[in-house]
Short mmCIF file of N, CA and C in Angstrom, two decimals:
data_model
loop_
_atom_site.label_atom_id
_atom_site.label_comp_id
_atom_site.label_asym_id
_atom_site.label_seq_id
_atom_site.Cartn_x
_atom_site.Cartn_y
_atom_site.Cartn_z
N UNK Z 241 97.29 70.87 82.49
CA UNK Z 241 97.26 70.97 84.00
C UNK Z 241 96.78 69.56 84.60
N UNK Z 242 97.32 68.28 84.62
CA UNK Z 242 96.42 67.41 84.97
C UNK Z 242 96.98 67.19 86.64
N UNK Z 243 95.99 66.39 87.22
CA UNK Z 243 96.30 66.32 88.78
C UNK Z 243 97.59 65.36 88.90
N UNK Z 244 97.46 64.56 88.04
CA UNK Z 244 98.73 63.50 88.46
C UNK Z 244 99.60 63.40 87.28
N UNK Z 245 100.60 63.92 86.85
CA UNK Z 245 101.30 63.97 85.85
C UNK Z 245 101.58 62.66 85.26
N UNK Z 246 101.60 62.42 83.74
CA UNK Z 246 101.60 61.07 83.44
C UNK Z 246 103.22 60.62 83.70
N UNK Z 247 103.57 59.50 83.76
CA UNK Z 247 104.72 59.26 83.81
C UNK Z 247 106.04 60.06 84.44
N UNK Z 248 105.60 60.73 85.41
CA UNK Z 248 106.69 61.71 85.66
C UNK Z 248 108.00 61.11 86.05
N UNK Z 249 108.24 59.88 86.36
CA UNK Z 249 109.33 59.35 86.95
C UNK Z 249 110.08 59.30 85.72
N UNK Z 250 109.76 58.62 84.42
CA UNK Z 250 110.35 58.30 83.18
C UNK Z 250 110.57 59.60 82.59
N UNK Z 251 109.93 60.71 82.83
CA UNK Z 251 110.12 62.21 82.26
C UNK Z 251 111.33 62.77 82.84
N UNK Z 252 111.22 62.51 84.31
CA UNK Z 252 112.17 63.20 85.34
C UNK Z 252 113.95 62.52 84.94
N UNK Z 253 113.87 61.07 84.79
CA UNK Z 253 114.76 60.58 84.14
C UNK Z 253 115.27 60.92 83.17
N UNK Z 254 114.24 61.23 82.17
CA UNK Z 254 114.84 61.47 80.60
C UNK Z 254 115.81 63.07 80.61
N UNK Z 255 114.90 63.98 81.47
CA UNK Z 255 115.30 65.28 81.76
C UNK Z 255 117.09 65.05 81.97
N UNK Z 256 116.89 64.39 83.08
CA UNK Z 256 118.26 63.79 84.02
C UNK Z 256 119.29 63.59 83.33
N UNK Z 257 119.24 62.51 82.02
CA UNK Z 257 120.10 61.95 81.22
C UNK Z 257 120.46 62.86 80.04
N UNK Z 258 119.29 63.58 79.39
CA UNK Z 258 119.80 64.97 78.54
C UNK Z 258 120.67 66.02 79.15
N UNK Z 259 120.48 66.52 80.45
CA UNK Z 259 121.22 67.23 81.07
C UNK Z 259 122.68 66.57 81.27
N UNK Z 260 122.71 65.26 81.34
CA UNK Z 260 123.96 64.78 81.60
C UNK Z 260 124.52 64.84 80.57
N UNK Z 261 123.94 64.37 79.47
CA UNK Z 261 124.47 64.43 78.27
C UNK Z 261 124.99 66.05 77.64
N UNK Z 262 124.40 67.00 77.90
CA UNK Z 262 124.60 68.61 77.77
C UNK Z 262 125.90 68.45 78.40
N UNK Z 263 125.91 68.36 79.52
CA UNK Z 263 126.94 68.51 80.55
C UNK Z 263 128.20 67.98 79.86
N UNK Z 264 128.14 66.80 79.34
CA UNK Z 264 129.35 65.94 78.78
C UNK Z 264 130.08 66.46 77.51
N UNK Z 265 128.95 67.40 77.05
CA UNK Z 265 129.29 68.20 75.76
C UNK Z 265 129.33 69.47 76.09
N UNK Z 266 129.93 69.91 77.18
CA UNK Z 266 130.46 71.23 77.63
C UNK Z 266 129.37 72.23 77.53
N UNK Z 267 128.03 72.09 77.29
CA UNK Z 267 126.64 72.93 77.64
C UNK Z 267 126.29 72.74 78.81
N UNK Z 268 125.49 73.86 79.43
CA UNK Z 268 124.83 73.94 80.66
C UNK Z 268 123.76 73.24 80.64
N UNK Z 269 123.18 72.53 81.88
CA UNK Z 269 122.04 72.08 81.94
C UNK Z 269 120.86 72.84 82.02
N UNK Z 270 119.75 72.17 81.71
CA UNK Z 270 118.60 73.09 81.14
C UNK Z 270 117.32 72.99 82.71
N UNK Z 271 117.15 73.99 83.24
CA UNK Z 271 115.96 74.00 83.96
C UNK Z 271 114.66 73.36 83.10
N UNK Z 272 114.00 72.96 84.51
CA UNK Z 272 112.58 72.73 83.90
C UNK Z 272 111.65 73.74 83.46
N UNK Z 273 111.06 73.80 82.26
CA UNK Z 273 109.93 74.42 81.99
C UNK Z 273 108.48 73.84 82.27
N UNK Z 274 107.41 74.35 83.10
CA UNK Z 274 106.44 73.70 83.63
C UNK Z 274 105.69 73.90 81.96
N UNK Z 275 105.81 74.88 81.51
CA UNK Z 275 104.65 75.25 80.21
C UNK Z 275 105.55 74.21 79.07
N UNK Z 276 106.92 73.82 79.07
CA UNK Z 276 107.14 73.12 77.95
C UNK Z 276 107.04 71.46 78.46
N UNK Z 277 107.08 71.23 79.68
CA UNK Z 277 106.50 70.08 79.91
C UNK Z 277 104.97 69.73 79.49
N UNK Z 278 104.40 70.75 79.82
CA UNK Z 278 102.76 70.26 79.58
C UNK Z 278 102.57 70.46 77.88
N UNK Z 279 103.58 71.20 77.13
CA UNK Z 279 103.36 71.34 75.75
C UNK Z 279 103.98 69.86 75.27
N UNK Z 280 104.93 69.30 75.40
CA UNK Z 280 105.62 68.13 75.48
C UNK Z 280 104.74 67.04 75.55
N UNK Z 281 103.89 66.63 76.97
CA UNK Z 281 103.36 65.86 77.09
C UNK Z 281 101.91 65.79 76.43
N UNK Z 282 101.05 66.88 75.87
CA UNK Z 282 100.43 67.22 75.00
C UNK Z 282 100.72 66.72 73.65
N UNK Z 283 101.76 66.84 73.42
CA UNK Z 283 102.12 65.99 71.81
C UNK Z 283 102.26 64.69 71.89
N UNK Z 284 102.95 64.33 72.78
CA UNK Z 284 103.15 62.68 73.07
C UNK Z 284 101.83 62.27 73.38
N UNK Z 285 101.00 62.59 73.90
CA UNK Z 285 99.56 62.01 74.40
C UNK Z 285 98.71 61.70 72.93
N UNK Z 286 99.18 62.74 71.78
CA UNK Z 286 98.66 62.65 70.52
C UNK Z 286 99.38 61.61 69.69
N UNK Z 287 100.49 60.71 70.26
CA UNK Z 287 100.62 59.66 69.25
C UNK Z 287 101.16 59.85 68.22
N UNK Z 288 101.95 61.28 67.81
CA UNK Z 288 102.26 61.43 66.33
C UNK Z 288 103.61 60.44 66.55
N UNK Z 289 103.73 60.10 64.96
CA UNK Z 289 104.86 59.32 64.63
C UNK Z 289 105.99 60.38 63.55
N UNK Z 290 105.64 61.57 63.81
CA UNK Z 290 106.34 62.35 62.95
C UNK Z 290 106.12 63.88 63.21
N UNK Z 291 106.87 64.99 62.91
CA UNK Z 291 106.64 66.14 63.28
C UNK Z 291 105.43 67.00 63.01
N UNK Z 292 104.78 67.38 63.49
CA UNK Z 292 103.61 68.34 63.15
C UNK Z 292 103.74 69.89 63.69
N UNK Z 293 104.47 70.69 62.98
CA UNK Z 293 104.89 71.88 63.32
C UNK Z 293 103.87 72.69 63.90
N UNK Z 294 102.76 72.89 63.08
CA UNK Z 294 101.64 73.67 63.36
C UNK Z 294 101.42 73.50 64.99
N UNK Z 295 100.49 71.95 65.07
CA UNK Z 295 100.22 71.74 66.43
C UNK Z 295 101.25 71.56 67.64
N UNK Z 296 102.45 71.14 67.43
CA UNK Z 296 103.38 71.41 68.25
C UNK Z 296 103.92 73.38 68.89
N UNK Z 297 103.65 73.79 67.84
CA UNK Z 297 103.92 75.43 68.27
C UNK Z 297 102.52 75.78 68.96
N UNK Z 298 101.19 75.23 68.59
CA UNK Z 298 100.22 76.01 69.09
C UNK Z 298 100.47 75.07 70.53
N UNK Z 299 100.96 73.98 70.64
CA UNK Z 299 100.71 73.28 72.00
C UNK Z 299 101.62 74.00 73.03
N UNK Z 300 102.81 74.57 72.86
CA UNK Z 300 103.58 75.48 73.23
C UNK Z 300 103.06 77.01 73.82
N UNK Z 301 102.48 77.21 72.75
CA UNK Z 301 101.41 78.61 73.11
C UNK Z 301 100.52 78.21 74.09
N UNK Z 302 99.53 77.35 73.91
CA UNK Z 302 98.59 77.02 74.69
C UNK Z 302 99.28 76.90 75.97
N UNK Z 303 100.15 75.89 76.05
CA UNK Z 303 100.51 75.95 77.77
C UNK Z 303 101.53 77.16 78.26
N UNK Z 304 101.37 77.82 77.30
CA UNK Z 304 102.00 79.39 78.12
C UNK Z 304 103.37 79.42 77.87
N UNK Z 305 104.30 78.84 76.63
CA UNK Z 305 105.29 79.12 76.20
C UNK Z 305 105.29 80.32 75.24
N UNK Z 306 105.93 81.32 75.66
CA UNK Z 306 105.74 82.47 74.35
C UNK Z 306 106.64 82.35 73.28
N UNK Z 307 107.90 81.95 73.35
CA UNK Z 307 108.96 81.94 72.29
C UNK Z 307 109.07 80.44 71.61
N UNK Z 308 109.91 80.91 70.71
CA UNK Z 308 110.18 80.07 69.65
C UNK Z 308 110.91 78.64 70.81
N UNK Z 309 111.18 77.45 69.76
CA UNK Z 309 111.35 76.12 70.58
C UNK Z 309 112.16 75.20 69.44
N UNK Z 310 112.79 74.44 70.06
CA UNK Z 310 113.40 73.34 69.35
C UNK Z 310 112.84 71.99 69.98
N UNK Z 311 112.44 70.94 68.67
CA UNK Z 311 111.64 69.51 69.66
C UNK Z 311 112.25 68.41 69.10
N UNK Z 312 112.37 67.39 69.61
CA UNK Z 312 112.34 66.30 69.33
C UNK Z 312 111.51 65.13 69.40
N UNK Z 313 111.43 64.28 68.68
CA UNK Z 313 110.58 63.25 69.01
C UNK Z 313 110.88 61.63 68.56
N UNK Z 314 110.71 60.82 69.37
CA UNK Z 314 111.06 59.43 68.80
C UNK Z 314 110.11 58.57 69.34
N UNK Z 315 109.62 57.64 68.65
CA UNK Z 315 108.45 56.69 68.61
C UNK Z 315 109.41 55.28 68.41
N UNK Z 316 108.91 54.21 69.59
CA UNK Z 316 109.85 52.95 69.46
C UNK Z 316 108.87 51.99 70.10
N UNK Z 317 109.07 50.64 69.71
CA UNK Z 317 108.50 49.47 70.37
C UNK Z 317 108.90 49.32 71.55
N UNK Z 318 108.07 48.79 72.81
CA UNK Z 318 108.50 48.67 73.91
C UNK Z 318 108.40 49.79 74.92
N UNK Z 319 108.24 49.49 76.40
CA UNK Z 319 108.12 50.32 77.38
C UNK Z 319 109.52 50.37 78.48
N UNK Z 320 109.91 49.34 78.47
CA UNK Z 320 111.35 49.31 79.41
C UNK Z 320 112.27 50.36 79.06
N UNK Z 321 113.12 51.01 79.92
CA UNK Z 321 113.95 51.84 80.03
C UNK Z 321 113.83 52.72 78.87
N UNK Z 322 112.62 53.58 78.91
CA UNK Z 322 112.12 54.27 77.93
C UNK Z 322 112.89 55.69 77.84
N UNK Z 323 113.37 55.92 78.92
CA UNK Z 323 114.33 57.11 78.95
C UNK Z 323 115.51 56.94 78.26
N UNK Z 324 116.43 55.61 78.59
CA UNK Z 324 117.54 55.67 78.12
C UNK Z 324 117.39 55.50 76.71
N UNK Z 325 116.23 54.48 76.21
CA UNK Z 325 115.85 54.10 74.73
C UNK Z 325 115.79 55.68 74.06
N UNK Z 326 115.11 56.47 74.35
CA UNK Z 326 114.87 57.56 73.91
C UNK Z 326 116.19 58.44 73.70
N UNK Z 327 116.68 58.64 74.86
CA UNK Z 327 118.18 59.65 74.55
C UNK Z 327 119.15 58.47 73.48
N UNK Z 328 119.17 57.41 73.96
CA UNK Z 328 120.12 56.84 72.74
C UNK Z 328 119.70 57.17 71.16
N UNK Z 329 118.69 56.95 71.07
CA UNK Z 329 117.94 57.23 69.55
C UNK Z 329 118.05 58.94 69.40
N UNK Z 330 118.20 59.66 70.06
CA UNK Z 330 118.42 61.22 69.58
C UNK Z 330 120.06 61.13 69.77
N UNK Z 331 120.95 60.70 70.47
CA UNK Z 331 122.16 60.77 70.48
C UNK Z 331 122.86 60.02 68.88
N UNK Z 332 122.02 59.34 68.26
CA UNK Z 332 122.43 58.61 67.24
C UNK Z 332 122.11 59.07 66.21
N UNK Z 333 121.20 60.04 65.85
CA UNK Z 333 120.79 61.02 64.90
C UNK Z 333 121.16 62.22 64.86
N UNK Z 334 122.08 62.55 64.05
CA UNK Z 334 122.76 64.06 64.14
C UNK Z 334 121.99 65.30 64.53
N UNK Z 335 121.02 64.93 63.87
CA UNK Z 335 120.19 66.53 63.63
C UNK Z 335 119.29 66.53 65.34
N UNK Z 336 118.79 65.50 65.72
CA UNK Z 336 118.32 65.62 67.01
C UNK Z 336 119.24 65.53 68.20
N UNK Z 337 120.69 65.26 67.97
CA UNK Z 337 121.70 65.36 69.08
C UNK Z 337 122.01 67.03 69.18
N UNK Z 338 122.27 67.42 67.93
CA UNK Z 338 122.42 68.96 67.79
C UNK Z 338 121.36 69.61 68.52
N UNK Z 339 119.89 69.25 68.50
CA UNK Z 339 119.01 70.14 69.24
C UNK Z 339 119.27 69.71 70.61
N UNK Z 340 119.24 68.59 71.18
CA UNK Z 340 119.84 68.40 72.30
C UNK Z 340 120.53 68.92 73.18
N UNK Z 341 121.68 69.35 72.43
CA UNK Z 341 123.09 69.95 72.90
C UNK Z 341 123.21 71.33 72.69
N UNK Z 342 122.15 71.95 72.04
CA UNK Z 342 122.20 73.57 71.51
C UNK Z 342 122.62 74.29 72.91
N UNK Z 343 123.22 75.09 72.41
CA UNK Z 343 123.83 75.88 73.91
C UNK Z 343 122.69 77.18 73.76
N UNK Z 344 122.25 77.71 72.91
CA UNK Z 344 121.13 78.78 73.28
C UNK Z 344 120.09 78.51 73.90
N UNK Z 345 119.59 77.16 74.07
CA UNK Z 345 118.38 76.73 74.84
C UNK Z 345 118.65 76.98 76.03
N UNK Z 346 117.09 77.67 76.61
CA UNK Z 346 117.54 77.65 78.14
C UNK Z 346 116.39 77.15 79.06
N UNK Z 347 115.78 76.14 78.63
CA UNK Z 347 114.70 75.43 79.49
C UNK Z 347 114.21 74.20 78.92
N UNK Z 348 113.85 73.17 79.38
CA UNK Z 348 113.48 72.04 79.01
C UNK Z 348 111.89 71.42 79.49
N UNK Z 349 111.30 71.07 78.41
CA UNK Z 349 110.35 69.52 79.07
C UNK Z 349 110.23 68.86 78.26
N UNK Z 350 109.50 67.47 78.83
CA UNK Z 350 109.66 66.31 78.27
C UNK Z 350 108.66 65.66 78.39
N UNK Z 351 107.37 65.15 77.23
CA UNK Z 351 106.46 64.21 77.55
C UNK Z 351 106.78 62.72 77.02
N UNK Z 352 106.39 61.73 77.86
CA UNK Z 352 106.30 60.33 77.41
C UNK Z 352 105.02 59.81 77.84
N UNK Z 353 104.29 59.22 76.44
CA UNK Z 353 103.23 58.54 76.53
C UNK Z 353 103.60 57.05 75.90
N UNK Z 354 103.14 55.91 76.65
CA UNK Z 354 102.98 54.54 76.36
C UNK Z 354 101.67 54.12 76.40
N UNK Z 355 101.75 53.30 75.22
CA UNK Z 355 100.06 52.98 74.68
C UNK Z 355 100.27 51.81 74.10
N UNK Z 356 99.94 50.40 74.18
CA UNK Z 356 99.50 49.40 73.66
C UNK Z 356 101.56 48.86 73.19
N UNK Z 357 102.13 49.27 74.02
CA UNK Z 357 103.36 48.46 74.30
C UNK Z 357 104.24 49.30 73.44
N UNK Z 358 103.87 50.56 72.92
CA UNK Z 358 104.61 51.31 72.21
C UNK Z 358 104.80 53.22 72.96
N UNK Z 359 106.10 53.47 72.89
CA UNK Z 359 106.68 54.45 73.68
C UNK Z 359 106.51 55.92 72.60
N UNK Z 360 106.09 57.10 73.28
CA UNK Z 360 106.14 58.09 72.26
C UNK Z 360 106.63 59.38 73.42
N UNK Z 361 108.09 59.80 72.92
CA UNK Z 361 108.63 60.68 73.60
C UNK Z 361 108.61 62.01 72.99
N UNK Z 362 108.67 63.35 73.80
CA UNK Z 362 108.95 64.43 72.97
C UNK Z 362 109.75 64.99 73.87
N UNK Z 363 110.58 65.93 73.12
CA UNK Z 363 111.57 66.75 74.07
C UNK Z 363 111.11 68.13 73.56
N UNK Z 364 110.86 69.24 74.04
CA UNK Z 364 111.14 70.61 73.80
C UNK Z 364 112.11 71.31 74.32
N UNK Z 365 112.70 72.19 73.77
CA UNK Z 365 113.48 73.09 74.62
C UNK Z 365 113.40 74.54 73.98
N UNK Z 366 113.29 75.13 74.97
CA UNK Z 366 112.80 76.57 74.95
C UNK Z 366 114.28 77.52 74.32
N UNK Z 367 114.02 78.32 73.24
CA UNK Z 367 115.07 79.10 72.51
C UNK Z 367 114.25 80.59 72.88
N UNK Z 368 115.05 81.39 73.51
CA UNK Z 368 114.55 82.74 73.85
C UNK Z 368 115.01 83.63 72.87
N UNK Z 369 114.18 84.68 72.60
CA UNK Z 369 114.57 85.58 71.57
C UNK Z 369 114.14 85.16 70.02
N UNK Z 370 113.15 84.46 69.98
CA UNK Z 370 112.75 83.57 68.75
C UNK Z 370 111.25 83.45 69.09
N UNK Z 371 110.71 83.48 67.83
CA UNK Z 371 109.14 83.46 67.61
C UNK Z 371 108.77 82.17 67.72
N UNK Z 372 107.82 82.01 68.16
CA UNK Z 372 106.77 81.06 67.79
C UNK Z 372 105.70 81.33 67.07
N UNK Z 373 105.76 81.15 65.60
CA UNK Z 373 104.86 81.42 64.49
C UNK Z 373 103.36 81.38 64.83
N UNK Z 374 103.15 80.52 65.72
CA UNK Z 374 101.81 80.14 66.13
C UNK Z 374 101.29 80.57 67.14
N UNK Z 375 102.08 81.26 68.08
CA UNK Z 375 101.52 81.67 69.19
C UNK Z 375 100.60 82.93 69.19
#
């Protein structure tokens, strides 16, 4: 619960792009989950360059999201057009793309952290009726 959410404009743009991609692939747009926004931002702020399942699970639970989730991570050099760059990376990776357009997901949160010219982006999508083993 930061007083001024980081990079909120980039984060909102990324959610908009993800939802456009979902709609174009015949699945519903996802409403924003404040808990998953906070979890995703907590993880991007840690500047991970690969997935840390336990920390990601704890971040979701700590933020108040009680269920399982899917998540995508991308890291790239540069800070321009960060939302589009992240989306393109996920579209061009079959596994990440499937997570992004998964029809069973029911909410979304993203985190974007930019440090020393490097951008870290996380997407968390909520999966109801599934278990977060770290919660």
